[in-house]
Coordinates of C-alpha atoms (C1' of nucleotides) in Angstrom, one line a residue:
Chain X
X1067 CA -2.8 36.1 -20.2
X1068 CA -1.1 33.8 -18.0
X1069 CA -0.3 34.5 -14.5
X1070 CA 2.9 35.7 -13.7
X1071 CA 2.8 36.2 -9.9
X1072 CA 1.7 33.3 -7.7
X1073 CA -1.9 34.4 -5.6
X1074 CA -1.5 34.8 -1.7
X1075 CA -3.8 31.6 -1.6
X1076 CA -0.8 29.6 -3.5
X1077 CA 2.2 30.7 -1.7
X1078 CA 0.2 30.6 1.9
X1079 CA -0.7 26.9 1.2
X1080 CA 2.6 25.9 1.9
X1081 CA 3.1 27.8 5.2
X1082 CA -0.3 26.2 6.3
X1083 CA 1.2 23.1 5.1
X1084 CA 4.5 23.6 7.0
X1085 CA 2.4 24.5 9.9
X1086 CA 0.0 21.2 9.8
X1087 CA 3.3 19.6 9.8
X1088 CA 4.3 21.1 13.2
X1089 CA 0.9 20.5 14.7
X1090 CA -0.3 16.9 13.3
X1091 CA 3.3 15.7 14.4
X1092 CA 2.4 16.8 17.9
X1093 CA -0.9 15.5 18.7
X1094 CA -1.7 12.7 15.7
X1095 CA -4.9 12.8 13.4
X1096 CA -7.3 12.7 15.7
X1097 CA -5.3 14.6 18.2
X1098 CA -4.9 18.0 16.5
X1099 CA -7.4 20.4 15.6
X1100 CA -8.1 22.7 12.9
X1101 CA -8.1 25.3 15.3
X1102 CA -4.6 24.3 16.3
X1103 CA -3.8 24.4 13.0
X1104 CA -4.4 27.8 11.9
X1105 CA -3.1 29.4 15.4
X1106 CA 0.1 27.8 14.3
X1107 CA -0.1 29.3 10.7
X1108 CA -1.5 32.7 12.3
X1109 CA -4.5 32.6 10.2
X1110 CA -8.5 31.6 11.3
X1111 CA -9.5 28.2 11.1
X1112 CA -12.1 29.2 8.6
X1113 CA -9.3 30.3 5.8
X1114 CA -7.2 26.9 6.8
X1115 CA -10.2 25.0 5.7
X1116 CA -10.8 27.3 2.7
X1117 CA -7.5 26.1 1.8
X1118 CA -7.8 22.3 2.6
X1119 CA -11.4 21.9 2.6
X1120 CA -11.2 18.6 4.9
X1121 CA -9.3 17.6 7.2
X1122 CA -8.1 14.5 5.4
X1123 CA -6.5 16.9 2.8
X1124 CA -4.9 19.0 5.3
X1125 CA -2.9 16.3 6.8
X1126 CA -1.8 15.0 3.3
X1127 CA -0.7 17.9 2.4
X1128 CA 1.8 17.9 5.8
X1129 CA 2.6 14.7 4.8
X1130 CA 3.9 15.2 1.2
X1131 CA 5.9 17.9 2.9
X1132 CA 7.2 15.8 5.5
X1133 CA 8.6 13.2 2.7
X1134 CA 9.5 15.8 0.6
X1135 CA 12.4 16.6 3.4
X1136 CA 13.0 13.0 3.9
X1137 CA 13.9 12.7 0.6
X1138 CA 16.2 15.5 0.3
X1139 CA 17.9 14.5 3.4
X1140 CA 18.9 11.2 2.1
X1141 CA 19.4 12.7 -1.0
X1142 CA 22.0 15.0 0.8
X1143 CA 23.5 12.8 2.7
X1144 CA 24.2 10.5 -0.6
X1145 CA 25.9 13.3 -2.3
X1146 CA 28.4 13.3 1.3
X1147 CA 29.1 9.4 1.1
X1148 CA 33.0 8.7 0.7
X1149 CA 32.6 5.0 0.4
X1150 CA 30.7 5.2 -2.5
X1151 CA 29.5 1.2 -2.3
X1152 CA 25.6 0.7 -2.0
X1153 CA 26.6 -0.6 1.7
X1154 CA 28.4 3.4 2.3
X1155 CA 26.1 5.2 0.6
X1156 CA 23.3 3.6 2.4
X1157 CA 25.2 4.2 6.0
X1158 CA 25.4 7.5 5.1
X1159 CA 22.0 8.0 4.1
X1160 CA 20.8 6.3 7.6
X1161 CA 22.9 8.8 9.4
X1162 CA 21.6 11.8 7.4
X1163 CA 18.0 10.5 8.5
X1164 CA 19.1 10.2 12.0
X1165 CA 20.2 13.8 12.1
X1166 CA 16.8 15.0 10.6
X1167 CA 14.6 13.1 12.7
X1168 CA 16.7 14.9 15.6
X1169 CA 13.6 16.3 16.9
X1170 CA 11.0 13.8 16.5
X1171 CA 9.0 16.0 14.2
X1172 CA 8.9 14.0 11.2
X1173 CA 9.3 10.9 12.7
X1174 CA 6.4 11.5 14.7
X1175 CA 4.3 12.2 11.4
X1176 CA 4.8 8.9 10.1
X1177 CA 4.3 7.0 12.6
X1178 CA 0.7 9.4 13.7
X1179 CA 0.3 8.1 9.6
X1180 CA 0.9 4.7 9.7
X1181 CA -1.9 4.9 12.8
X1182 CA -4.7 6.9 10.4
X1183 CA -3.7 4.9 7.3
X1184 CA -6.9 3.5 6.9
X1185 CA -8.5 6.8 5.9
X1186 CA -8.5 6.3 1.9
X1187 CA -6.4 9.4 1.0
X1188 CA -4.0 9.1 4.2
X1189 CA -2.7 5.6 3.1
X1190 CA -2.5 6.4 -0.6
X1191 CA -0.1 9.5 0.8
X1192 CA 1.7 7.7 2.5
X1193 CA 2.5 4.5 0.1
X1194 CA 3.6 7.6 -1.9
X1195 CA 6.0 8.7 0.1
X1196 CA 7.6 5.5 1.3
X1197 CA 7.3 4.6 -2.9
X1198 CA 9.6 7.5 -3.3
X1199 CA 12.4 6.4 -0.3
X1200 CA 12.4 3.1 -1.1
X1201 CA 13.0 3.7 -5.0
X1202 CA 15.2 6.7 -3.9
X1203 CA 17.3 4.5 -1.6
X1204 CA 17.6 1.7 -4.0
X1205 CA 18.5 3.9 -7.2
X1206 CA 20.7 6.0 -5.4
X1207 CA 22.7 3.6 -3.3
X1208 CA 22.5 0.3 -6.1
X1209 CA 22.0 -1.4 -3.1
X1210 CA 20.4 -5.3 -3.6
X1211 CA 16.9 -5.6 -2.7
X1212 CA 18.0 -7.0 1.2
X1213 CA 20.1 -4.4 1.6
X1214 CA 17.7 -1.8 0.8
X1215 CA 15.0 -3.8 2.9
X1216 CA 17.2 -3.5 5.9
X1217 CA 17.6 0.1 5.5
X1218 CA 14.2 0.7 5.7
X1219 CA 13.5 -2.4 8.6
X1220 CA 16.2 -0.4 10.8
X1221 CA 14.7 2.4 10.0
X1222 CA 11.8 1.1 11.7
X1223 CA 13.5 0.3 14.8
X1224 CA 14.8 3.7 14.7
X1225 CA 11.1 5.2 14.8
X1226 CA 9.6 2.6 17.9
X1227 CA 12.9 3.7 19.7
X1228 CA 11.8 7.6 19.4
X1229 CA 8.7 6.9 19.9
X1230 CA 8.7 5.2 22.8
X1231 CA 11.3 7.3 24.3
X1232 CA 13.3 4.0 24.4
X1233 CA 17.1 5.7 24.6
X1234 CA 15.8 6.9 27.8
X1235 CA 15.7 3.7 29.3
X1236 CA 19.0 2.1 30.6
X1237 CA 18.0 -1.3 31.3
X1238 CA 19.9 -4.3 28.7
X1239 CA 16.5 -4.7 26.6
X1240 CA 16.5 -1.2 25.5
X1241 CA 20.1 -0.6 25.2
X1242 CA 19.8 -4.1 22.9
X1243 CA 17.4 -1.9 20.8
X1244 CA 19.2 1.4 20.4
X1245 CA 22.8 -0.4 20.0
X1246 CA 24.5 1.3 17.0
X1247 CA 21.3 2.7 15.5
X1248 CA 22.6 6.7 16.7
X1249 CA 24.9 7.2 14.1
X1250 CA 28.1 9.3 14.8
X1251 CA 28.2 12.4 13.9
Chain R
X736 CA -12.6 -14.5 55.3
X737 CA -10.8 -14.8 51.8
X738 CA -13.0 -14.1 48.6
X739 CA -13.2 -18.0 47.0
X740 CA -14.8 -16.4 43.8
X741 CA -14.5 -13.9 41.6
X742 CA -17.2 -11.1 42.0
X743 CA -18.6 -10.6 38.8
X744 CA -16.7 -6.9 38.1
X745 CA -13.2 -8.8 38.0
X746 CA -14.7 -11.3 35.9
X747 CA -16.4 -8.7 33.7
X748 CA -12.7 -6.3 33.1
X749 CA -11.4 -8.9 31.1
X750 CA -13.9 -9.4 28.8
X751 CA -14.1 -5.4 28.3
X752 CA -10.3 -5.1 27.9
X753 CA -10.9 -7.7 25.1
X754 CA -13.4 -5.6 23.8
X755 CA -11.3 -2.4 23.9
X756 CA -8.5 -4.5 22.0
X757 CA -11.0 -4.5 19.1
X758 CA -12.4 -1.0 19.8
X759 CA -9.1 0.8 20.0
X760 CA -7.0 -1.4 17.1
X761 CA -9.8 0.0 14.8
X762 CA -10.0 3.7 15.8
X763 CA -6.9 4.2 17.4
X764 CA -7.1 6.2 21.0
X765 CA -8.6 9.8 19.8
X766 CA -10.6 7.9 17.2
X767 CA -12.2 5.4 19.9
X768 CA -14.9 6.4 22.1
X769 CA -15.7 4.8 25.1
X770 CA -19.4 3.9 24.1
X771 CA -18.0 2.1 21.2
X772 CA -16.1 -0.2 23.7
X773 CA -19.4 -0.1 25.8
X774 CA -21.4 -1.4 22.9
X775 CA -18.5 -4.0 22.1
X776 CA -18.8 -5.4 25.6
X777 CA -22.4 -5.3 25.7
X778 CA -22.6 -3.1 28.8
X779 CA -23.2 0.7 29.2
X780 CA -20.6 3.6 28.3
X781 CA -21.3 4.6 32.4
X782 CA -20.4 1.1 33.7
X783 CA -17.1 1.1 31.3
X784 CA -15.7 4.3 33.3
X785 CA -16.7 2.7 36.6
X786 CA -14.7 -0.4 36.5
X787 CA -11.5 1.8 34.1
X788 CA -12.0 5.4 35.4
X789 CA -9.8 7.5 32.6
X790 CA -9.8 6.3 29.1
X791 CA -6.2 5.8 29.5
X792 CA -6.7 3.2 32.0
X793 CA -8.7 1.3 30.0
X794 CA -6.4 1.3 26.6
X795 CA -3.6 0.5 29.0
X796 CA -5.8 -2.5 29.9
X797 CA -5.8 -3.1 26.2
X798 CA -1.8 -3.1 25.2
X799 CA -1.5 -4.8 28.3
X800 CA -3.8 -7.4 27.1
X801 CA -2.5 -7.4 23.6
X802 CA 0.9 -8.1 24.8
X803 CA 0.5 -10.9 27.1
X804 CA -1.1 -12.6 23.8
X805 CA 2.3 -11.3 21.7
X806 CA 4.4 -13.6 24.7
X807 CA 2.3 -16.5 24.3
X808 CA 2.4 -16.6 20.9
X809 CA 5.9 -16.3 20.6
X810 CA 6.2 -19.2 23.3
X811 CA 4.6 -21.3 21.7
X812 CA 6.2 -20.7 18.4
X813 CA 9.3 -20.9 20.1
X814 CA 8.2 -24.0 21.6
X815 CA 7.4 -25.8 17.7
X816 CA 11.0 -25.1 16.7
X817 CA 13.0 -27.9 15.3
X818 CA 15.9 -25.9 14.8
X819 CA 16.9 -25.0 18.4
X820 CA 20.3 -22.7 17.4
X821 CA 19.0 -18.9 18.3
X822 CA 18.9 -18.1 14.8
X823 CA 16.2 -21.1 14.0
X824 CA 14.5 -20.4 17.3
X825 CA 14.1 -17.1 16.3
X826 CA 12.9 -17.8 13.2
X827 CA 10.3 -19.4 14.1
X828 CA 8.7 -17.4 17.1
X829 CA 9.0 -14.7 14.0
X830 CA 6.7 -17.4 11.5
X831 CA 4.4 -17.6 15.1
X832 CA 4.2 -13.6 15.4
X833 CA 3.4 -13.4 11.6
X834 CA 0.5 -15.8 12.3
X835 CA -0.6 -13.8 15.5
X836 CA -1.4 -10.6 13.7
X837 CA -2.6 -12.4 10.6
X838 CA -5.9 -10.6 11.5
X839 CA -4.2 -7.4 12.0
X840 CA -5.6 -5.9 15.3
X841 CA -2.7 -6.6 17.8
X842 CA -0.2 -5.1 15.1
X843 CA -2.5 -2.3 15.0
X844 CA -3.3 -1.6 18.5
X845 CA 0.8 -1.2 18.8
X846 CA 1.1 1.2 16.2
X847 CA -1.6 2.9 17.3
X848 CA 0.0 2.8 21.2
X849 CA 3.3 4.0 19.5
X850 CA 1.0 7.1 18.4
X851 CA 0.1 8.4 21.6
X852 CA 3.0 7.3 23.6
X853 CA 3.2 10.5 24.7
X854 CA 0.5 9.8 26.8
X855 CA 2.4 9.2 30.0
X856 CA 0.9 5.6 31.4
X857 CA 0.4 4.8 27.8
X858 CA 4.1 5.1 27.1
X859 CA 5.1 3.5 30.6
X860 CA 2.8 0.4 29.5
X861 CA 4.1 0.5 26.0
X862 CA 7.6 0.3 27.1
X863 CA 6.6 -2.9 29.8
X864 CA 5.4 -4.5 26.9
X865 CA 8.2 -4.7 24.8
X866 CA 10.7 -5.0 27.5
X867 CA 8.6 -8.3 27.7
X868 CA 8.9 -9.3 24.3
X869 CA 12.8 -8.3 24.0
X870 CA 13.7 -10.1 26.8
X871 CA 11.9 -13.3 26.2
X872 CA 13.0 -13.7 23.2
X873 CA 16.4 -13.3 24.4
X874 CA 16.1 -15.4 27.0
X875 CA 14.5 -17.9 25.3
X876 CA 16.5 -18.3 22.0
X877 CA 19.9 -17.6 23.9
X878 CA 20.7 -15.3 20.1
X879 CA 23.2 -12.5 20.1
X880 CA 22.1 -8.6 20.6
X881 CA 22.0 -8.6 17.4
X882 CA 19.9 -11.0 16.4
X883 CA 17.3 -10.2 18.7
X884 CA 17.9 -6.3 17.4
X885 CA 17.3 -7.9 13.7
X886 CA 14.4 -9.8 14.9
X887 CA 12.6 -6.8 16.7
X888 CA 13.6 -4.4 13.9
X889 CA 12.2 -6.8 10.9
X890 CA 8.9 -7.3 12.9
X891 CA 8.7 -3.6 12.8
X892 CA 9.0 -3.5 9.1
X893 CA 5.7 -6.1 9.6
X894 CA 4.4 -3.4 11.3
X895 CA 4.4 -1.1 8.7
X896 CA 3.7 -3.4 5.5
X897 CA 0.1 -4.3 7.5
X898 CA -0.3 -0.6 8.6
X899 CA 0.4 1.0 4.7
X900 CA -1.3 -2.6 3.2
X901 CA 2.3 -2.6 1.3
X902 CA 1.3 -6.3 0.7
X903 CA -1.2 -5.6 -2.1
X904 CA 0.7 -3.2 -4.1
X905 CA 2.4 -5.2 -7.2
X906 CA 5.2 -2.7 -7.5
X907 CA 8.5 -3.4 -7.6
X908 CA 9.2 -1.2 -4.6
X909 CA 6.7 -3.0 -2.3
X910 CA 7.6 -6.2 -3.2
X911 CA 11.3 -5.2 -2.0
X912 CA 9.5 -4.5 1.1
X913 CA 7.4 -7.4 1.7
X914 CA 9.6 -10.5 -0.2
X915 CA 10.1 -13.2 2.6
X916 CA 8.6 -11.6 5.4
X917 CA 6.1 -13.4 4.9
X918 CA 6.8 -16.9 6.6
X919 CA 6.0 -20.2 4.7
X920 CA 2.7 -21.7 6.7
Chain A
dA1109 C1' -16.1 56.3 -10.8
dC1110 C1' -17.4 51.3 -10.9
dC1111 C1' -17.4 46.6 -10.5
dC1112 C1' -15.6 42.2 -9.7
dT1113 C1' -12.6 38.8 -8.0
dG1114 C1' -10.3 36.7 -4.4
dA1115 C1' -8.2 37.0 0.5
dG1116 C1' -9.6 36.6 4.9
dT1117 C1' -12.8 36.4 9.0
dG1118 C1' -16.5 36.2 13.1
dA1119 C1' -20.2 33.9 14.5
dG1120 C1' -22.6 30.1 14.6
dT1121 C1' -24.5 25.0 14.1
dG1122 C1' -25.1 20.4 14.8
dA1123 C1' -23.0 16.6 16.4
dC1124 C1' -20.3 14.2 19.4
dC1125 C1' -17.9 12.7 23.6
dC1126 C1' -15.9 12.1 28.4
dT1127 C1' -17.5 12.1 32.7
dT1128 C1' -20.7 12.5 36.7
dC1129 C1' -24.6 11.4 39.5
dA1130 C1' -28.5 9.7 41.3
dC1131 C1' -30.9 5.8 40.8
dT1132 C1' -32.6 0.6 40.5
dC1133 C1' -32.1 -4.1 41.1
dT1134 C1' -30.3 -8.4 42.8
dC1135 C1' -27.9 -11.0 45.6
dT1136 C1' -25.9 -12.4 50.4
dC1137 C1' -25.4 -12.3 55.2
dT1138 C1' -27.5 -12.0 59.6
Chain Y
dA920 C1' -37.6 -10.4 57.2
dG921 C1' -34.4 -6.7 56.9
dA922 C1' -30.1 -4.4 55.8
dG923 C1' -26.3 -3.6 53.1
dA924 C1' -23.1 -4.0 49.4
dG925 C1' -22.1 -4.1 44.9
dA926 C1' -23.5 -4.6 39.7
dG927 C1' -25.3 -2.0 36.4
dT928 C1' -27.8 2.0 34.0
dG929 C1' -30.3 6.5 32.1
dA930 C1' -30.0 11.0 31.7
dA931 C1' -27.7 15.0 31.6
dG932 C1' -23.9 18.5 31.7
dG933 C1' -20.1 20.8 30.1
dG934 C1' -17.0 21.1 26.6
dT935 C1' -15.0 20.5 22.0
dC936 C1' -14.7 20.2 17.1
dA937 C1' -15.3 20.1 11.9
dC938 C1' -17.5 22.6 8.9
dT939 C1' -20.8 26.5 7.0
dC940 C1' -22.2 31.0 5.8
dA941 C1' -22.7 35.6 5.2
dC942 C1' -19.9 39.1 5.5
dT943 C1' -15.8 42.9 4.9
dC944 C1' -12.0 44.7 2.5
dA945 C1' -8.4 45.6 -0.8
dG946 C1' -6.8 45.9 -5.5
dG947 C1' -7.0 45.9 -10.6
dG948 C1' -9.2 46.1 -15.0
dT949 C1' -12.4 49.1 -17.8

DNA sequence: ACCCTGAGTGAGTGACCCTTCACTCTCTCT
DNA sequence: AGAGAGAGTGAAGGGTCACTCACTCAGGGT
């Protein structure tokens, strides 16, 4: 007989997941712990890599997640666009991923990704996610290939300006860098 | 009496910042250990934290080093360009950047800098460096805000094409991604 | 009543890493 | 010749971390 009610270990994976999310965004690959890990998701280290049983697979995990809300963000921000040409729609997906990388979390991710991509299952994670933006973005908006590109390019921009705390700065180099990338709200 | 030469320790930090350009644009900062840059410099781990006491010192030393090559590079590009408008002058310190990282470690070493700019004289360094970059190539190709914006924000989509190796998927997604980044030789 | 499966954990292990410290050796200046 | 400064190192300490293992406990089928 089949299964009808999900195990505890299936529906915790997710809050681990959610958790590795939190905690990998903070302190990068090599920067977060197991240990940190579990505290986060109340539960001992030794059940988080029960769950996950290396690291590598841990951090995946919080990275499908964290693409998984990219995703539905633009996807939701689509669905608001009243200037339904490929140029709107894909304003008003940039602005819907400016408001849900608000608080660095899953900004943060990427760009602690982009740093570990070398480890095998890290990159092929993360050319999965940015496989599903990109073809998201393009389908979505029926934007030409440049615009799309550009989308993604100022996207870019967007995450070297968070992550190096550039809107903080008020000399002319930095305000160069952040003009008109904080969408209004 | 002033010094006329060198005593060997200044001549010797160079050399090791060199080596922690390697070091650290492999590993990253947590994934880097100071022995590794020992044994890249050919001198021991002890000596390493004599002449850069913290480990952030010495991959400060590093960006610090990797930018002053990003500024020469893109003088001399600049320097090559038939085209003098902004736009052409841009263009090509862009062809001279893509040539730079052709081997990949000084785009690495910034992502892996943007990683742990957290780290507070990482981040202060990170930020001297490209307030270097943005403003010579303002300076120097006299282009709009814009353009320099475009140019900064299209090198970061560089940065993450090398970073996710984008360039050897055949999909049409990463060829969106890639197509004419790549600068003609 | 009995067993078995799976959730969940405490304690440990082996490895590694940053940093310190006491030490040697080689110049140079007097 | 003697002293002193600075280059350079070996060894060790104190701490951390990924991962293992043997274990407990609760619930459901028979």
């Amino acid at each position: 007989m089949a299964r009808t009610v999900l195990s505890t270990a299936e529906l915790r994976m997710p809050v681990v997941a959610a958790a590795a999310v939190q905690e990998f965004a903070r302190g990068g690959y090599h920067g977060t712990t197991i240990a940190d890990v579990a505290r986060a998701a109340k539960i001992s280290p030794a059940y988080v890599i029960k769950l996950y049983p290396r690291k590598e697979q841990l951090f995946v995990a919080a990275l499908e997640a964290c693409f998984d809300q990219v995703v539905e963000a633009l996807a939701a921000g689509a669905d608001r666009a009243q200037d339904t040409s490929p140029d709107g729609v894909l304003y008003t997906m940039g602005a819907a991923y400016a408001e849900l990388i608000g608080d660095r979390t899953l900004l943060m991710l990427q760009v602690h990704a982009q740093s570990v991509a070398d480890v095998p299952e890290i990159g092929t994670a993360l050319r999965a996610g940015l496989r599903e933006v990109v073809d998201f973005a393009k389908s979505r908006s029926g934007g030409s290939d440049e615009a799309v590109q550009r989308f993604i390019a100022y996207g870019q921009l967007c995450h070297l300006v968070v992550t190096a705390q550039i809107d903080e700065v008020p000399e002319a180099w930095a305000r160069l860098l952040t003009e008109g990338i904080r969408h209004p709200a």
